[in-house]
Each structure stands twice: as structure tokens, then as C-alpha cells.
Amino acid sequence: MNDLMPVAVFFGSIFTSNILLANYLGMCSFLSVSKEIETSAGLGAAVIFVMAVTTALNWLVYNYILLPLGLDYLRFIVFIVVIAGFVQLVEMIIERISEGLYAALGIFLPLITVNCAILGVSLFMVIRNYNFINSFFFGLGSGIGWFLAIMAMAGIRKKIAGSRIPRGLEGAGITLIIAGMMALAFMGFSGMINVT
Amino acid sequence: MSKTGFYAERIRPVVVTAVLTAICITLVSAFYLSTQDRVKENEGLVLKRAVLFAAGLNVPATNQGINELYESLVTEDNGVFTVKDTSGKPAAYAFIQTGPGLWGEIGAVIAFDSSLSQFAGVDFISQNETPGLGARITESWFKEQLRGKVPPLKMNPEGTESSAPSEIDAITGASRTSEYALSLFNRAGERAASLKGGN
Amino acid sequence: MAGKALKTFTAPLGKDNPVFVQILGICSTLAVTNNLKNTVVMVLGVMFTTTLSSFTFSLLRKVIPGRIRMIAETLIIATFVIIVDIVLRAFMPEIWQQLGPYVGLIITNCIVMGRMEAFAASNPPGLSLIDGLASGMGYAYVLVIIAFFRELLGSGSVWGFPLLGDWWTNWAIMIMPPGAFFMLAIFIWVVKGRSKE
């Protein structure tokens, strides 16, 4: 029933409907973590991975378990449990197999459960009626979009670190203004891909 | 590990979680079931209102009025709603048409006149377009302009106004959504033409 | 006791405001404020959730073992959020549709869980109730102010009533994402600029 192409969903979710800049999701960790480039890269990478997998998992759970049983009204609880469980599992696996990876990603994983972008993507996928392939690419694209946005922000914040900013705008204020300008720039991408 | 330690460490968290989950789910389910009829009725009303509006009738202000008017004038057969006039003759045909939008699926009830060659009107029942821009497809000027137009439609450039029989005005700043709406209308036009062949 | 209750109540409204001081719950602050009516419904939902979640969690704080605290918090929050969702869907279907996923996202609104962790976990139910309600109100009035300006400038109306007339050209940017960022930044600037440290 859905004529949206996965490619369009993928690029759309990276650029035109960037999960952070157009849908405002994942702002809390975005504002606090974007001070440093390395931390941003770590968190961004973890978000891409978790978002792509949990969106696909939640699609399966929603369409094969919740809908047939008529329990779709429980989706908020179920989605968050799936996300929390998956994050916990990944943390355990990484901890056991690779110390380097754990040192790089491990500390970010608990942060992710409360990142509203992850749950948000799963909820959007239900509301927009995506099929499985589209859902996966939507999750992946949204993660990449989030990664791009936080990396760009971290870079800009590093550049302006020495600049003189009105006192009231220091910290959150200036970050929000930069985010606003980035949102404007990302809006320029709309119309880039034609879905017919 | 002592027995009480084992209980406090392993069993109690599981038991508490289970009990809490059970209570929460019972509570939520009770709420859901007690409002289910109302939700269904709301959804039905949205559809009925859309059919009446698309067919160009004055939609009553009360839910009861909508139900009564709908019962007296509209019959549904195989997804096609036939709207009769007061003398009992079919005055308009309507159906639900869905298609892609900028963010997700757009669903609309689109009505045609009794000859199936002119749009009678449209009402959107589901859309996720950008609030304030694409979402303006639900504003009345956008919906009203479809009445009496003949498919296939063309888009009028942004910022100009048209009264030509096969042109509609786009929404300023929402050219993508306008295009999706246009293709939705035109697909409905094709479906209407095929219905005409079938009759 | 009464003094503490008063302090608990006023802190989130001013110097510990969850939105412009602690920068929490920003997602929905930005997302739903493009029109006043949706915003009011949303903040009522959040106030309901923070108040009752804090209260419930505080009641249960001695029963719930530390290890499952997070899960228990999430469960309690999710239950109240689902109730809000169901009620909205049944009684205000149009607004429910417009708010889309943001009602569900109250679950991950940091304010709710933040207050449970920081306050309800170590305070009696009565005080937790006040704290939850005040935090919700601190969040609410910021959103309402932002929504008022965004709707006024972006659509020329307030609560859906056209206020500015035909001469006004709508600033479409105000109801789009960038406008949300700028508006919140300006709000924070004004508040911080006024407070002398």
C-alpha cells in the first residue's frame, strides 16, 4: 500500500526530515554532549546502530505480536522495553568481546535508552505506516542524520569556543540558535529527491 | 549467600517487577476497553463527516446530526459511498483515496458529481504534513477550490490564482505537499473514470 | 514542613526551572509549540504524568528494590502516558492526531524521570506530589509563552482566532523548526539576561 521508496525515506530522514532538526528529537543529549567532538562521534555512532536495529525490531514486534493480539495500545511500554533490553544486551556483548569497543561506545549505551529520538523513530514508523524495509532505512537514516547534526554542532561549538557571546546566550542559548540555523540549512535540501 | 540474601537479591526484584507490570497493564487495559467504543465512534464520525463534506453538503454541527444525515443520504457499496439528494437520486459518489505525502501517507475522501466527470469536493482524513505549511491542505480554501474542477488537474504556479476548470492553486511554501495532493486528486480522477466504465 | 512544601513548589517555577535552567524536556518544548491549543493539551498531559508518576513512585519507593528502580520508573511513567494517550484519543481525536508521537514521547521526557530520580526517590509522597506538579507547571508556563508568540507571529492568530488581521504577513518560519529553536533561545536569553548573578 505504501509507494514510498526506501531510498527516498533513507535520504529524506537524513536531510529534509532530520530527526533532530525537523522533529526536535534527541535534544537533551544533543545539547549536553555536543561540547566535544570525540564524545559526539561516540554517541552518534551508538545512536546509528541502536536506532537502525531497534526500529526494525519494534516493527517486527508491532506487526507480528501487538497488532494480531489487538494490543497496539501497549506499544509505548513494549517499545521502550525492547529498546532498553536491546541496549542492555549490546552492552553485555561488547563488554565481553572487545575492550576497545567497550571503552569507546560502552559509556554511551545507557544514555541511549533515554534518548527520545530512539523511541520517537519507532513511534513515527507506526504513525506513518512504513513497511519493514522502509522502517529499517528510516531508522538507519535518522541515526545518520542525528550523527551528522551532532558532529556539525560539535565542530561549530569548538570554533566559537573563544568567541565573545552575550552572557545570557552562553551555553544552551547559542547552541539553540546554531541549531536553528542548521535547521534552516537542512530545509534547503527539501525537494532534492523526487518521490513519484 | 544466605537464604534471605538470595531472596532479596534475586527473587524479590523479579516478583516486584511482575506485580507492578501486572497492575500497570491491567490499569491500562481497563482504560482502553472502557474508551474503545468512543474511539470507534470517533473514527466513524470522522469518515462520515468527510463524506458529507466532500459531497458538498452542509455538515451538521452535532455528532447526532451527522449520524442522522449520513444514515438518510449515504449508502456504501464496495468502498464507494453513494450520496443521494433529497429526492433519492444519486447526487455524488465518494471514495477513500490514499497516496504518498511528504512525511507519510495522505488519506482523503474524494467525491465526484453524479456523472463522475467533475470533482464534487475533498476532505482529508489522515495526513502527517508539516504543520503550518503542508498541513494547510486541510484548510478550507484548499479543499473548496476542488469543487467543480474537471480531472486531470494541473498545478497553478505558486502565488498566482486561477479559476481555470482544470487548475488548482498550490500552497505557498509547500510545493512538495501540493504536488502530492495533486497526484492524489488525479489518481482519484482515474478511479472515477474507471467506475464510470463499470457502470 | 510547610516551609519546605512552599520551597518545593516555587523552585521549579523560577530558579530551578526544568526548561530554561536545567534544559530538560526540550524535544516537546520545540515540537508542539507551533499552536497554542495543542500546547495547552500537551502540557496538561505532562503535568498529569509528572504529578502522578512522582506521587506513585514515592509511595512505592520502599517496596521497589534498587536494582529494578529504572524499570519500575519507566513502567509507572508509561502507564500514565498511555492513559493520557487513550483519553486524548477518545475525547479529542483531532488534537490527538496533530500531537502525533509527542504524547508517547512524554515517556522519555527527561523532566518526568528526572524528578522521580532526584526527588521522589527520597521524599514522602505528599512532597513528591507537590514537586511533580510544580515541575510540570514550570514546564507548562514556558511552553505556553513560547507557543503564544509562535502562533501569533507564525499564523497571526491566538488559540485559532485570527487576531492580527489581513495586513499581517505570517512569518512561516515561526511555525517551522528553525523558528522553534530561535524562539527558545530568545526566551532563555531574556530570562538569563534579567537575572543578575
Coordinates of C-alpha atoms in Angstrom, one line a residue:
Chain A
M1 CA 0.0 0.0 0.0
N2 CA 2.9 2.3 0.5
D3 CA 4.5 3.7 -2.5
L4 CA 7.3 5.5 -0.7
M5 CA 10.6 4.2 -1.9
P6 CA 13.2 3.1 0.7
V7 CA 15.9 5.3 -1.0
A8 CA 13.7 8.4 -0.6
V9 CA 12.8 7.5 3.0
F10 CA 16.5 7.0 3.7
F11 CA 17.8 10.3 2.3
G12 CA 14.7 12.1 3.5
S13 CA 15.3 11.1 7.0
I14 CA 19.0 12.1 6.9
F15 CA 18.4 15.5 5.3
T16 CA 15.0 17.0 4.8
S17 CA 13.3 15.5 7.8
N18 CA 16.3 15.2 10.0
I19 CA 15.2 13.7 13.2
L20 CA 16.9 16.3 15.3
L21 CA 16.5 19.5 13.3
A22 CA 13.0 18.9 11.9
N23 CA 11.4 16.8 14.6
Y24 CA 13.4 18.0 17.6
L25 CA 14.1 14.5 18.9
G26 CA 17.2 13.7 21.0
M27 CA 17.7 17.3 22.0
C28 CA 18.7 16.7 25.6
S29 CA 21.8 14.6 24.9
F30 CA 22.4 16.8 21.8
L31 CA 22.7 20.0 23.9
S32 CA 24.8 18.4 26.6
V33 CA 27.1 16.2 24.6
S34 CA 27.9 18.4 21.6
K35 CA 30.6 20.3 23.5
E36 CA 33.2 17.8 22.4
I37 CA 33.8 16.3 19.0
E38 CA 35.1 12.9 20.2
T39 CA 32.2 12.3 22.6
S40 CA 29.8 13.4 20.0
A41 CA 31.2 10.9 17.5
G42 CA 31.0 8.1 20.0
L43 CA 27.4 8.8 20.9
G44 CA 26.5 9.4 17.3
A45 CA 27.8 6.1 16.2
A46 CA 26.0 4.3 19.0
V47 CA 22.8 6.1 18.1
I48 CA 23.0 5.0 14.4
F49 CA 23.5 1.4 15.4
V50 CA 20.8 1.2 18.1
M51 CA 18.3 3.2 16.1
A52 CA 18.6 1.1 13.0
V53 CA 18.2 -2.2 14.9
T54 CA 15.6 -1.2 17.4
T55 CA 13.4 0.3 14.7
A56 CA 13.5 -2.9 12.8
L57 CA 12.9 -5.0 15.9
N58 CA 10.0 -2.8 17.0
W59 CA 8.4 -3.1 13.6
L60 CA 8.5 -6.9 13.9
V61 CA 7.1 -6.8 17.4
Y62 CA 4.4 -4.3 16.5
N63 CA 3.2 -6.0 13.3
Y64 CA 3.6 -9.7 14.3
I65 CA 2.8 -9.6 18.0
L66 CA 1.0 -6.5 19.1
L67 CA -1.4 -6.0 16.1
P68 CA -2.6 -9.6 15.8
L69 CA -3.3 -9.6 19.5
G70 CA -5.0 -6.2 19.4
L71 CA -2.6 -4.9 22.0
D72 CA -1.3 -1.9 19.9
Y73 CA -2.3 0.5 22.7
L74 CA 0.5 -1.1 24.8
R75 CA 3.1 -0.1 22.2
F76 CA 4.7 2.7 24.3
I77 CA 5.6 0.2 27.1
V78 CA 6.6 -2.5 24.7
F79 CA 8.8 -0.3 22.5
I80 CA 10.7 1.2 25.5
V81 CA 11.2 -2.3 26.9
V82 CA 12.6 -3.6 23.6
I83 CA 14.9 -0.6 23.4
A84 CA 16.1 -0.9 27.0
G85 CA 16.6 -4.7 26.6
F86 CA 18.5 -4.4 23.4
V87 CA 20.8 -1.7 24.7
Q88 CA 21.5 -3.8 27.8
L89 CA 22.2 -6.9 25.6
V90 CA 24.6 -5.0 23.4
E91 CA 26.4 -3.5 26.4
M92 CA 26.9 -7.0 27.8
I93 CA 28.1 -8.4 24.5
I94 CA 30.5 -5.6 23.8
E95 CA 31.9 -5.8 27.3
R96 CA 32.8 -9.4 26.8
I97 CA 34.1 -9.4 23.3
S98 CA 36.0 -6.2 22.8
E99 CA 37.5 -4.0 25.4
G100 CA 38.5 -1.3 22.9
L101 CA 34.9 -1.0 21.6
Y102 CA 33.5 -1.1 25.1
A103 CA 35.8 1.8 26.1
A104 CA 34.7 3.7 23.0
L105 CA 31.0 3.0 23.0
G106 CA 30.1 1.4 26.3
I107 CA 29.6 4.5 28.3
F108 CA 27.2 5.9 25.8
L109 CA 24.8 3.0 25.6
P110 CA 23.0 3.7 28.9
L111 CA 22.5 7.3 27.7
I112 CA 20.7 6.0 24.7
T113 CA 17.8 4.4 26.4
V114 CA 16.6 7.8 27.5
N115 CA 17.3 9.4 24.2
C116 CA 13.9 10.3 22.9
A117 CA 15.0 10.0 19.3
I118 CA 15.1 6.2 19.5
L119 CA 11.6 5.9 20.8
G120 CA 10.5 8.7 18.6
V121 CA 11.6 6.9 15.4
S122 CA 9.7 3.8 16.4
L123 CA 6.6 5.8 17.1
F124 CA 6.9 7.7 13.8
M125 CA 7.3 4.5 11.9
V126 CA 3.9 3.3 13.3
I127 CA 2.1 6.6 12.6
R128 CA 3.5 6.8 9.1
N129 CA 2.6 3.2 8.3
Y130 CA 6.1 2.3 6.9
N131 CA 6.7 -1.3 5.8
F132 CA 9.6 -3.3 7.1
I133 CA 12.3 -2.2 4.5
N134 CA 11.2 1.5 4.9
S135 CA 11.3 1.2 8.7
F136 CA 14.8 -0.1 8.7
F137 CA 16.1 2.6 6.3
F138 CA 14.1 5.2 8.2
G139 CA 15.9 4.1 11.4
L140 CA 19.3 4.0 9.8
G141 CA 18.8 7.3 8.0
S142 CA 17.6 9.0 11.1
G143 CA 20.6 7.7 13.1
I144 CA 22.9 9.0 10.4
G145 CA 21.1 12.3 10.3
W146 CA 21.4 12.6 14.1
F147 CA 25.1 11.8 13.8
L148 CA 25.7 14.4 11.1
A149 CA 23.8 17.1 13.1
I150 CA 25.7 16.5 16.4
M151 CA 29.1 16.3 14.6
A152 CA 28.4 19.6 12.8
M153 CA 27.3 21.2 16.1
A154 CA 30.3 19.9 18.0
G155 CA 32.6 21.4 15.3
I156 CA 30.9 24.7 15.3
R157 CA 30.9 24.9 19.1
K158 CA 34.6 24.2 19.1
K159 CA 35.1 27.1 16.6
I160 CA 33.1 29.5 18.6
A161 CA 34.5 28.4 22.0
G162 CA 36.8 31.5 22.2
S163 CA 34.3 34.0 20.8
R164 CA 32.5 36.6 22.8
I165 CA 28.9 35.8 23.2
P166 CA 26.2 37.8 25.1
R167 CA 26.2 36.4 28.6
G168 CA 22.6 35.4 28.5
L169 CA 23.2 33.3 25.4
E170 CA 26.2 31.3 26.7
G171 CA 25.7 27.5 26.7
A172 CA 22.2 26.5 25.7
G173 CA 21.1 29.7 24.1
I174 CA 23.8 30.0 21.5
T175 CA 23.6 26.2 20.8
L176 CA 19.9 26.6 20.1
I177 CA 20.5 29.5 17.7
I178 CA 23.1 27.5 15.8
A179 CA 20.7 24.5 15.7
G180 CA 18.1 26.9 14.3
M181 CA 20.4 28.0 11.5
M182 CA 21.3 24.4 10.8
A183 CA 17.6 23.6 10.6
L184 CA 17.3 26.4 8.0
A185 CA 20.2 25.0 6.0
F186 CA 18.8 21.4 6.1
M187 CA 15.4 22.7 4.9
G188 CA 17.2 23.7 1.8
F189 CA 17.5 20.0 1.0
S190 CA 13.8 19.6 0.5
G191 CA 12.8 18.7 -3.0
M192 CA 16.2 17.1 -3.6
I193 CA 14.6 13.7 -4.1
N194 CA 11.6 13.2 -6.2
V195 CA 9.2 10.5 -5.0
T196 CA 6.7 9.7 -7.6
Chain B
M1 CA 24.8 -16.4 50.3
S2 CA 22.2 -16.6 53.0
K3 CA 18.6 -17.5 52.2
T4 CA 17.3 -14.0 52.9
G5 CA 20.1 -12.6 50.8
F6 CA 19.2 -14.8 47.9
Y7 CA 15.6 -13.7 48.2
A8 CA 16.4 -10.0 48.4
E9 CA 18.9 -10.2 45.6
R10 CA 17.2 -12.4 43.1
I11 CA 13.6 -13.2 43.8
R12 CA 12.2 -10.0 45.2
P13 CA 13.1 -7.8 42.2
V14 CA 11.5 -10.3 39.9
V15 CA 8.4 -10.6 42.0
V16 CA 8.0 -6.8 42.4
T17 CA 8.6 -6.2 38.7
A18 CA 6.0 -8.9 37.8
V19 CA 3.4 -7.5 40.2
L20 CA 4.0 -3.9 39.1
T21 CA 3.8 -4.9 35.4
A22 CA 0.5 -6.8 36.0
I23 CA -1.0 -3.8 37.8
C24 CA 0.1 -1.4 35.2
I25 CA -1.2 -3.5 32.3
T26 CA -4.5 -4.2 34.0
L27 CA -5.0 -0.5 34.6
V28 CA -4.1 0.5 31.0
S29 CA -6.3 -2.3 29.6
A30 CA -9.2 -1.3 31.7
F31 CA -8.9 2.3 30.4
Y32 CA -8.5 1.1 26.9
L33 CA -11.5 -1.1 26.9
S34 CA -13.7 1.5 28.6
T35 CA -13.0 4.0 25.9
Q36 CA -12.8 1.7 22.9
D37 CA -16.4 2.3 21.8
R38 CA -15.9 6.0 21.9
V39 CA -12.7 5.7 19.8
K40 CA -14.5 3.6 17.2
E41 CA -17.4 6.1 17.1
N42 CA -15.0 9.0 16.7
E43 CA -13.3 7.2 13.8
G44 CA -16.7 6.5 12.2
L45 CA -17.7 10.1 12.7
V46 CA -14.5 11.4 11.0
L47 CA -15.3 9.3 8.0
K48 CA -19.0 10.3 7.9
R49 CA -18.2 14.0 8.3
A50 CA -15.6 13.7 5.5
V51 CA -18.0 12.0 3.1
L52 CA -20.7 14.6 3.7
F53 CA -18.3 17.5 3.4
A54 CA -16.7 16.1 0.2
A55 CA -20.2 15.7 -1.4
G56 CA -20.8 19.4 -0.8
L57 CA -23.4 19.1 1.9
N58 CA -23.7 21.3 4.9
V59 CA -22.2 19.3 7.7
P60 CA -24.3 19.4 10.9
A61 CA -22.6 20.8 14.0
T62 CA -23.6 17.9 16.3
N63 CA -22.5 14.3 16.2
Q64 CA -26.1 13.2 16.3
G65 CA -26.9 15.4 13.3
I66 CA -24.0 14.0 11.3
N67 CA -25.2 10.4 12.1
E68 CA -28.8 11.2 11.1
L69 CA -27.9 13.0 7.9
Y70 CA -25.4 10.2 6.9
E71 CA -27.9 7.5 7.6
S72 CA -30.6 9.2 5.5
L73 CA -28.5 10.0 2.4
V74 CA -25.4 7.8 2.2
T75 CA -25.1 4.2 1.2
E76 CA -21.8 2.3 0.9
D77 CA -21.1 -0.4 -1.6
N78 CA -17.7 -1.9 -2.0
G79 CA -15.8 1.1 -0.8
V80 CA -17.9 3.6 -2.9
F81 CA -20.2 5.9 -1.0
T82 CA -23.3 6.9 -2.9
V83 CA -24.7 10.2 -1.6
K84 CA -28.3 10.8 -2.6
D85 CA -30.1 14.1 -2.8
T86 CA -33.4 14.7 -1.0
S87 CA -35.4 13.2 -3.8
G88 CA -33.4 9.9 -3.6
K89 CA -31.4 10.1 -6.8
P90 CA -27.6 9.7 -6.6
A91 CA -26.1 13.2 -6.4
A92 CA -22.5 12.3 -5.8
Y93 CA -20.1 9.4 -5.4
A94 CA -17.2 9.4 -3.0
F95 CA -14.4 7.0 -2.1
I96 CA -11.3 7.0 0.1
Q97 CA -8.1 7.6 -1.8
T98 CA -4.7 7.2 -0.3
G99 CA -1.3 8.2 -1.6
P100 CA 2.2 9.2 -0.5
G101 CA 2.8 12.6 1.1
L102 CA 5.9 14.4 2.2
W103 CA 6.2 12.6 5.6
G104 CA 3.8 9.8 5.3
E105 CA 0.6 8.6 3.7
I106 CA -2.2 11.1 3.0
G107 CA -5.7 9.7 3.1
A108 CA -8.7 11.7 1.7
V109 CA -12.3 11.2 0.9
I110 CA -12.8 12.5 -2.7
A111 CA -16.3 13.0 -4.1
F112 CA -17.4 13.3 -7.7
D113 CA -20.7 14.5 -9.2
S114 CA -23.3 12.1 -10.5
S115 CA -21.7 11.9 -13.9
L116 CA -18.3 11.0 -12.3
S117 CA -16.6 13.6 -14.5
Q118 CA -16.3 16.5 -12.1
F119 CA -14.9 16.8 -8.6
A120 CA -17.6 17.4 -6.1
G121 CA -15.1 18.0 -3.2
V122 CA -12.5 16.6 -1.0
D123 CA -11.8 16.1 2.8
F124 CA -8.6 14.8 4.2
I125 CA -8.9 12.2 6.9
S126 CA -5.3 11.5 7.6
Q127 CA -2.1 13.4 6.9
N128 CA 1.3 14.0 8.5
E129 CA 2.4 17.0 6.6
T130 CA 4.5 19.9 8.0
P131 CA 2.3 21.9 10.4
G132 CA 1.7 25.4 9.1
L133 CA 2.8 24.5 5.6
G134 CA 1.9 21.2 4.0
A135 CA -0.8 20.7 6.7
R136 CA -2.6 23.6 5.1
I137 CA -4.1 21.2 2.7
T138 CA -6.7 20.8 5.4
E139 CA -7.7 24.5 5.2
S140 CA -11.0 25.2 3.6
W141 CA -9.7 27.4 0.7
F142 CA -7.6 24.5 -0.5
K143 CA -10.4 22.0 -0.2
E144 CA -13.1 24.2 -1.6
Q145 CA -11.1 25.1 -4.8
L146 CA -11.5 21.5 -5.9
R147 CA -15.3 21.7 -6.2
G148 CA -16.5 21.6 -9.8
K149 CA -13.0 21.1 -11.3
V150 CA -12.5 18.5 -14.1
P151 CA -9.7 15.9 -13.9
P152 CA -6.9 15.6 -14.9
L153 CA -5.7 18.6 -13.0
K154 CA -2.7 20.8 -13.4
M155 CA -0.9 22.8 -10.7
N156 CA -1.1 26.5 -10.9
P157 CA 2.3 28.2 -10.1
E158 CA 2.7 29.4 -6.5
G159 CA 1.5 32.9 -5.8
T160 CA -1.0 33.2 -8.6
E161 CA -4.7 32.4 -8.5
S162 CA -6.5 30.5 -11.1
S163 CA -10.1 29.9 -12.0
A164 CA -9.5 27.6 -15.0
P165 CA -11.6 24.4 -14.8
S166 CA -8.6 22.1 -14.6
E167 CA -6.2 24.0 -12.5
I168 CA -5.7 24.2 -8.7
D169 CA -3.6 26.6 -6.7
A170 CA -0.6 25.4 -4.8
I171 CA 0.2 26.2 -1.2
T172 CA 2.9 28.8 -1.0
G173 CA 6.0 27.3 0.7
A174 CA 4.6 23.8 0.4
S175 CA 5.2 22.9 -3.2
R176 CA 6.1 19.2 -2.4
T177 CA 2.9 18.6 -0.5
S178 CA 0.9 20.4 -3.1
E179 CA 2.3 18.0 -5.7
Y180 CA 1.4 15.0 -3.7
A181 CA -2.1 16.3 -3.2
L182 CA -2.4 16.9 -7.0
S183 CA -1.3 13.4 -7.8
L184 CA -3.8 12.1 -5.2
F185 CA -6.6 14.0 -6.9
N186 CA -5.6 12.8 -10.3
R187 CA -5.4 9.2 -9.2
A188 CA -8.9 9.6 -7.8
G189 CA -9.9 11.1 -11.2
E190 CA -8.7 8.0 -12.9
R191 CA -10.5 5.8 -10.5
A192 CA -13.7 7.7 -11.0
A193 CA -13.3 7.3 -14.8
S194 CA -12.9 3.5 -14.3
L195 CA -16.0 3.4 -12.2
K196 CA -17.9 5.2 -14.9
G197 CA -16.8 2.5 -17.4
G198 CA -18.0 -0.2 -15.0
N199 CA -21.5 1.3 -14.5
Chain C
M1 CA 7.2 21.3 56.8
A2 CA 5.0 24.0 55.3
G3 CA 8.1 26.0 54.5
K4 CA 9.7 23.1 52.7
A5 CA 6.5 22.5 50.8
L6 CA 6.4 26.1 49.6
K7 CA 10.1 25.9 48.6
T8 CA 9.5 22.7 46.8
F9 CA 6.7 24.3 45.0
T10 CA 8.3 27.6 44.0
A11 CA 11.8 26.3 43.0
P12 CA 10.8 24.7 39.6
L13 CA 8.8 27.8 38.7
G14 CA 11.8 30.1 38.9
K15 CA 15.4 29.3 39.7
D16 CA 15.3 25.6 39.1
N17 CA 13.0 25.7 36.1
P18 CA 13.2 22.4 34.2
V19 CA 13.2 24.0 30.8
F20 CA 15.2 27.2 30.8
V21 CA 17.6 26.5 33.7
Q22 CA 18.1 22.7 33.6
I23 CA 17.4 22.5 29.8
L24 CA 15.3 19.3 30.1
G25 CA 12.4 18.2 28.1
I26 CA 13.4 20.3 25.1
C27 CA 12.1 18.0 22.4
S28 CA 8.4 18.6 23.1
T29 CA 9.1 22.2 24.1
L30 CA 10.1 22.8 20.5
A31 CA 7.8 20.4 18.8
V32 CA 4.3 21.2 20.0
T33 CA 4.6 24.9 20.5
N34 CA 3.5 25.9 17.0
N35 CA 0.0 26.4 18.1
L36 CA -1.4 27.3 21.5
K37 CA -4.3 24.8 21.7
N38 CA -2.1 21.8 21.1
T39 CA 0.5 23.1 23.6
V40 CA -2.1 23.5 26.3
V41 CA -3.3 19.9 25.8
M42 CA 0.3 18.7 25.8
V43 CA 1.3 20.5 29.0
L44 CA -1.8 19.2 30.8
G45 CA -0.7 15.7 29.8
V46 CA 2.8 16.3 31.0
M47 CA 1.6 17.8 34.3
F48 CA -0.7 14.9 34.9
T49 CA 2.2 12.5 34.2
T50 CA 4.8 14.1 36.3
T51 CA 2.5 14.7 39.3
L52 CA 1.1 11.2 39.4
S53 CA 4.3 9.4 38.5
S54 CA 6.2 11.2 41.2
F55 CA 3.5 10.5 43.7
T56 CA 3.1 6.8 42.8
F57 CA 6.8 6.2 42.8
S58 CA 7.3 7.9 46.1
L59 CA 4.6 5.7 47.6
L60 CA 6.3 2.6 46.3
R61 CA 9.9 3.8 46.9
K62 CA 10.4 1.5 49.9
V63 CA 8.9 -1.5 48.2
I64 CA 10.9 -1.3 45.0
P65 CA 14.4 -2.8 45.2
G66 CA 17.2 -0.6 43.9
R67 CA 18.1 -2.8 41.0
I68 CA 14.8 -2.5 39.2
R69 CA 14.3 1.2 40.0
M70 CA 14.7 2.3 36.4
I71 CA 12.4 -0.3 35.0
A72 CA 9.8 0.5 37.7
E73 CA 10.0 4.2 36.9
T74 CA 9.6 3.5 33.2
L75 CA 6.6 1.3 33.8
I76 CA 4.9 3.8 36.0
I77 CA 5.5 6.7 33.6
A78 CA 4.5 4.6 30.6
T79 CA 1.2 3.6 32.3
F80 CA 0.2 7.2 32.9
V81 CA 1.3 8.3 29.4
I82 CA -0.8 5.6 27.9
I83 CA -3.7 6.7 29.9
V84 CA -3.2 10.3 28.6
D85 CA -2.9 8.9 25.1
I86 CA -6.1 6.9 25.4
V87 CA -8.1 9.7 26.9
L88 CA -7.0 12.2 24.2
R89 CA -7.8 9.7 21.5
A90 CA -11.2 9.2 22.9
F91 CA -12.2 12.7 23.7
M92 CA -10.0 15.0 21.5
P93 CA -9.3 12.9 18.4
E94 CA -8.2 15.9 16.3
I95 CA -5.7 17.2 18.7
W96 CA -4.5 13.6 19.4
Q97 CA -3.7 13.3 15.7
Q98 CA -1.9 16.5 15.5
L99 CA 0.3 15.8 18.5
G100 CA 1.3 12.5 16.8
P101 CA 4.2 10.8 18.5
Y102 CA 4.9 13.5 21.0
V103 CA 2.3 12.3 23.5
G104 CA 4.1 8.9 23.6
L105 CA 7.4 10.8 23.9
I106 CA 6.4 12.1 27.3
I107 CA 7.8 8.8 28.5
T108 CA 11.3 9.9 27.5
N109 CA 10.8 13.5 28.6
C110 CA 13.7 13.9 31.0
I111 CA 11.7 16.1 33.3
V112 CA 9.4 13.2 34.4
M113 CA 12.1 10.7 35.1
G114 CA 14.5 13.4 36.4
R115 CA 12.1 14.4 39.1
M116 CA 11.4 10.8 40.1
E117 CA 15.1 10.1 40.4
A118 CA 16.1 13.4 42.0
F119 CA 13.2 14.0 44.3
A120 CA 10.5 11.3 44.6
A121 CA 13.0 8.5 45.3
S122 CA 14.0 10.1 48.6
N123 CA 10.9 12.2 49.7
P124 CA 7.5 11.4 51.1
P125 CA 4.5 11.1 48.7
G126 CA 3.0 14.5 49.7
L127 CA 6.1 16.5 48.9
S128 CA 6.7 14.5 45.8
L129 CA 3.3 15.3 44.5
I130 CA 3.9 19.0 45.0
D131 CA 7.3 18.7 43.4
G132 CA 5.9 16.8 40.4
L133 CA 3.1 19.3 40.0
A134 CA 5.4 22.3 40.3
S135 CA 7.9 20.9 37.8
G136 CA 5.0 20.3 35.4
M137 CA 3.8 23.9 35.9
G138 CA 7.3 25.2 35.4
Y139 CA 7.4 23.4 32.1
A140 CA 3.9 24.4 31.2
Y141 CA 4.2 28.2 31.5
V142 CA 7.4 28.3 29.5
L143 CA 5.7 26.3 26.7
V144 CA 2.6 28.4 26.7
I145 CA 4.5 31.6 26.4
I146 CA 6.6 30.3 23.5
A147 CA 3.5 28.9 21.8
F148 CA 1.7 32.2 22.2
F149 CA 4.4 34.1 20.3
R150 CA 5.0 31.4 17.7
E151 CA 1.3 31.2 16.9
L152 CA 0.9 35.0 16.9
L153 CA 3.8 35.6 14.6
G154 CA 3.5 32.5 12.5
S155 CA -0.2 32.3 11.9
G156 CA -1.4 35.7 13.0
S157 CA -3.8 34.1 15.5
V158 CA -4.1 33.1 19.1
W159 CA -6.0 29.9 20.1
G160 CA -7.1 29.6 16.5
F161 CA -8.7 33.1 16.4
P162 CA -7.3 35.4 13.8
L163 CA -6.0 38.4 15.8
L164 CA -3.7 40.3 13.6
G165 CA -6.0 40.7 10.6
D166 CA -5.2 40.7 6.9
W167 CA -2.4 43.2 6.8
W168 CA -0.2 40.8 8.7
T169 CA 2.1 38.6 6.7
N170 CA 2.6 35.3 8.5
W171 CA 6.1 34.5 9.4
A172 CA 6.0 31.0 8.2
I173 CA 9.4 30.4 9.7
M174 CA 8.0 30.8 13.2
I175 CA 5.9 27.7 12.9
M176 CA 8.6 25.7 11.2
P177 CA 11.5 24.0 13.1
P178 CA 14.0 26.9 12.9
G179 CA 11.5 29.3 14.5
A180 CA 11.2 26.9 17.4
F181 CA 15.0 27.0 18.0
F182 CA 15.2 30.7 17.8
M183 CA 12.2 31.4 20.0
L184 CA 13.5 29.2 22.8
A185 CA 17.0 30.7 22.5
I186 CA 15.5 34.2 22.8
F187 CA 13.4 33.1 25.8
I188 CA 16.5 31.8 27.5
W189 CA 18.4 34.9 26.7
V190 CA 15.7 37.2 28.1
V191 CA 15.4 35.2 31.3
K192 CA 19.1 34.9 31.8
G193 CA 19.7 38.5 30.9
R194 CA 17.3 39.6 33.6
S195 CA 18.7 37.6 36.4
K196 CA 21.7 39.2 37.9
E197 CA 24.2 36.6 39.2

